PDB file of C-alpha atoms in Angstrom:
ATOM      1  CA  UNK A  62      66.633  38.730   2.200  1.00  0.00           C
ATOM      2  CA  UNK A  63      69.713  36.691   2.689  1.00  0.00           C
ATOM      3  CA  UNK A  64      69.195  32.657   2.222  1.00  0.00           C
ATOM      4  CA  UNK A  65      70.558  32.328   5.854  1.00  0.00           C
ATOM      5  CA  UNK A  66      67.350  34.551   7.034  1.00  0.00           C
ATOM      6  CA  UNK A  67      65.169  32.612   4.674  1.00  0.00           C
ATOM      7  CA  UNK A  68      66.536  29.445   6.670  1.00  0.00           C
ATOM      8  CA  UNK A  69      65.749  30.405   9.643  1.00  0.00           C
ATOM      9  CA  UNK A  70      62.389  31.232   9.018  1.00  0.00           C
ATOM     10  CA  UNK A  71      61.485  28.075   8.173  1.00  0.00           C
ATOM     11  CA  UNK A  72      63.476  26.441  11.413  1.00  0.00           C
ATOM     12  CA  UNK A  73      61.067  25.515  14.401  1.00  0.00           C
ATOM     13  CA  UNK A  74      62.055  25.416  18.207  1.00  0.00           C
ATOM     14  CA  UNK A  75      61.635  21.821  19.387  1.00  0.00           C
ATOM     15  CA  UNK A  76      62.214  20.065  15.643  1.00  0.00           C
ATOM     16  CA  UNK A  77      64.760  17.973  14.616  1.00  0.00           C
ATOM     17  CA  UNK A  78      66.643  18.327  10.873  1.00  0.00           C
ATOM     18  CA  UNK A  79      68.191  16.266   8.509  1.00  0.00           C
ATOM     19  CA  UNK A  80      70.426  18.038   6.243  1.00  0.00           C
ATOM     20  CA  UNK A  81      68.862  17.031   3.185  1.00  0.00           C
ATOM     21  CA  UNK A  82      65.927  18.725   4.305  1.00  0.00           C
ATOM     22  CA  UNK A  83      67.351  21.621   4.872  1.00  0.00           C
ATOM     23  CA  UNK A  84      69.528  21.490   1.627  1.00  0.00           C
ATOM     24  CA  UNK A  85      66.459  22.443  -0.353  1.00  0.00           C
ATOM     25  CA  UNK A  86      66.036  26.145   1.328  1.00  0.00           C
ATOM     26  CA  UNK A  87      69.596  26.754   1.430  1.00  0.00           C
ATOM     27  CA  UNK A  88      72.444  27.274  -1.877  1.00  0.00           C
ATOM     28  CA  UNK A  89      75.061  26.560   0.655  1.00  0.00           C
ATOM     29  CA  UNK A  90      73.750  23.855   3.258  1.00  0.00           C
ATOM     30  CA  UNK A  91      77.037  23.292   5.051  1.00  0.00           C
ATOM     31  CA  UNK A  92      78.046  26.947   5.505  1.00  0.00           C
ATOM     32  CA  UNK A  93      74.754  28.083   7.212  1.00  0.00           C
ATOM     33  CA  UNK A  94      74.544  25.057   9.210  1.00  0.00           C
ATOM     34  CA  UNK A  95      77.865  25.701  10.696  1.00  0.00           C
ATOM     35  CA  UNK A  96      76.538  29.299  11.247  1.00  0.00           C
ATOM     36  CA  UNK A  97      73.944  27.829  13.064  1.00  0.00           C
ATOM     37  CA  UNK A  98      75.574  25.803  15.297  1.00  0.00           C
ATOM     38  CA  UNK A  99      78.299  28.203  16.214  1.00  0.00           C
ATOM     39  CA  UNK A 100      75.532  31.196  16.482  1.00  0.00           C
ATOM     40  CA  UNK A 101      73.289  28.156  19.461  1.00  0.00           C
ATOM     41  CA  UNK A 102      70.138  28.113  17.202  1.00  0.00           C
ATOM     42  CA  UNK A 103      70.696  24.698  16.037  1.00  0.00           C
ATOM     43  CA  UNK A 104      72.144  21.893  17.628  1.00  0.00           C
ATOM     44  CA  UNK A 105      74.316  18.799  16.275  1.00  0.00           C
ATOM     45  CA  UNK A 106      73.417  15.418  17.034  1.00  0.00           C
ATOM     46  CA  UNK A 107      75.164  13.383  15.054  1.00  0.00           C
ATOM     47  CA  UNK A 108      76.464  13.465  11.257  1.00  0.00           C
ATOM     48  CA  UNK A 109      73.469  15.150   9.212  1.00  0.00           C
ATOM     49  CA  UNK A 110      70.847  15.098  12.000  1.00  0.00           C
ATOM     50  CA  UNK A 111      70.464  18.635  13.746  1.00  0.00           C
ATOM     51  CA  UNK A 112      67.870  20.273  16.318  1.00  0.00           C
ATOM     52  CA  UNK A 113      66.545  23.479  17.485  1.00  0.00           C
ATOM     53  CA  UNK A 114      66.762  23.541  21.021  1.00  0.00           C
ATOM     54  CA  UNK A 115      63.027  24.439  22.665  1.00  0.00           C
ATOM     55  CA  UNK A 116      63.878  27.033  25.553  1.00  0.00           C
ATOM     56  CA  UNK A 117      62.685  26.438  28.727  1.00  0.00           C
ATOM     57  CA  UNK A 118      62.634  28.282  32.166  1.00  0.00           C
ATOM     58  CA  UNK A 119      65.216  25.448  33.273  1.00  0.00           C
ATOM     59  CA  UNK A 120      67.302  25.392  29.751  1.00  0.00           C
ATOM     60  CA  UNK A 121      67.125  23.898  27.068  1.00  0.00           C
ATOM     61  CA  UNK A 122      64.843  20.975  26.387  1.00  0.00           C
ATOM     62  CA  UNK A 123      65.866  17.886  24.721  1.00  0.00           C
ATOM     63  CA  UNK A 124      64.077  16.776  21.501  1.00  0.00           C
ATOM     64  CA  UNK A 125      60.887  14.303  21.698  1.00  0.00           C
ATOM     65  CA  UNK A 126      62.253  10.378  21.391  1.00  0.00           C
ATOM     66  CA  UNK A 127      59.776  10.047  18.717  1.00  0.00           C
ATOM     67  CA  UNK A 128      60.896  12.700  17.266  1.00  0.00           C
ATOM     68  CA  UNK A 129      64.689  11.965  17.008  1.00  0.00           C
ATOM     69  CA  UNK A 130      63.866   8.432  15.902  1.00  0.00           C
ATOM     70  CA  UNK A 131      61.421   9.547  12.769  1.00  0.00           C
ATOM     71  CA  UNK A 132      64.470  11.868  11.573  1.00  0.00           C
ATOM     72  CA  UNK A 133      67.043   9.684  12.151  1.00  0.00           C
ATOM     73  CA  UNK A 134      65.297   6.726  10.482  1.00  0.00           C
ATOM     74  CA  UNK A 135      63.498   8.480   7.961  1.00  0.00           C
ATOM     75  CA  UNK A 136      60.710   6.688   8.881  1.00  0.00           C
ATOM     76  CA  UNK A 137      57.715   6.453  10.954  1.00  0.00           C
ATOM     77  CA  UNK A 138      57.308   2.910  11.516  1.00  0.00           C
ATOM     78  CA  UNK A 139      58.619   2.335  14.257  1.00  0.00           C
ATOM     79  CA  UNK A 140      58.191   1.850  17.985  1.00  0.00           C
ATOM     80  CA  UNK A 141      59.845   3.029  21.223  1.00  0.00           C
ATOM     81  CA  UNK A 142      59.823   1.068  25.023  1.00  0.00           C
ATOM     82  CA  UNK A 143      61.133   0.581  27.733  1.00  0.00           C
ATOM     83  CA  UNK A 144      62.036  -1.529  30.230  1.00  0.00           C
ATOM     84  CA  UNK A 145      60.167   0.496  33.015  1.00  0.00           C
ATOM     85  CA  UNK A 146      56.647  -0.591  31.566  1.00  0.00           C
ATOM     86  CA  UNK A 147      57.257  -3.918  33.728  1.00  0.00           C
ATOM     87  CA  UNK A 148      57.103  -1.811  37.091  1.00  0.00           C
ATOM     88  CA  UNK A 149      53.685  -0.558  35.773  1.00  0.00           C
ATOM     89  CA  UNK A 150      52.687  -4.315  35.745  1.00  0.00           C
ATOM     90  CA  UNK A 151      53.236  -5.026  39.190  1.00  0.00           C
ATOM     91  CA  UNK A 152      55.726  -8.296  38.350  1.00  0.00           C
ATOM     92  CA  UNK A 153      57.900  -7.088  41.367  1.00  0.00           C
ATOM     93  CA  UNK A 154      60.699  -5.496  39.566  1.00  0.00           C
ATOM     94  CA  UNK A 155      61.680  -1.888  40.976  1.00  0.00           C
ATOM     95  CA  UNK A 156      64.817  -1.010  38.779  1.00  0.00           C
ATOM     96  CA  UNK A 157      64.891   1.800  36.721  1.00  0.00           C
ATOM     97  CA  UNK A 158      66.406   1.674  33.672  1.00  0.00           C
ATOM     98  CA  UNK A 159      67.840   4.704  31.697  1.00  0.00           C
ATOM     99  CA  UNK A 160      67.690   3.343  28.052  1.00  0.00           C
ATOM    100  CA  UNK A 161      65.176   2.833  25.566  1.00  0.00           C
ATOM    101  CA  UNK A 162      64.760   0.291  22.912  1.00  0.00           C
ATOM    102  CA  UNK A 163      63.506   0.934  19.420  1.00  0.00           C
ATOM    103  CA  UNK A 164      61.883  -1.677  16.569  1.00  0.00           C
ATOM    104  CA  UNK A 165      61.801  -1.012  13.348  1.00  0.00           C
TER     105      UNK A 165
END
């Protein structure tokens, strides 16, 4: 079996990947990453950080925010809101807001 197969048997729809991670199954990380990308099983989000697209019956899903945060930081302290739990207070504020804020 080819190392590129052997990668992408361990590769799970819905994950996200740091390339040190996947450096370990792989003798030549950057080659069958590009593979990957180019072939639309993985996904690149920024330098090092990569994701296997979960299929859905409207397209592609993105990845979980906690998710994307744990592999980005390399952590898992860390905590995720928004500025939309005020509406759920009933202050009087009625904007949405499309951004979310992260503390670590």
């Amino acid at each position: 079996m080819s190392k590129l197969n052997e990668l992408k048997k361990h590769l799970r729809p819905g994950q996200v990947y740091r390339r040190s991670d996947l450096a370990k199954l792989s003798n030549a990380v950057d080659r069958h990453l590009q593979q990957l990308v180019h072939d639309g099983m993985l996904q690149k989000l920024a330098g090092g950080l990569y994701y296997y697209p979960r299929a859905t019956s409207f397209g592609n899903a993105p990845p979980e925010d906690e998710k994307l945060v744990q592999a980005f930081l390399k952590d898992d302290r860390f905590y995720i809101a928004s500025l939309n739990a005020y509406n759920a207070l009933g202050v009087g504020t009625t904007q949405l807001y499309n951004e979310r804020l992260v503390y670590n």
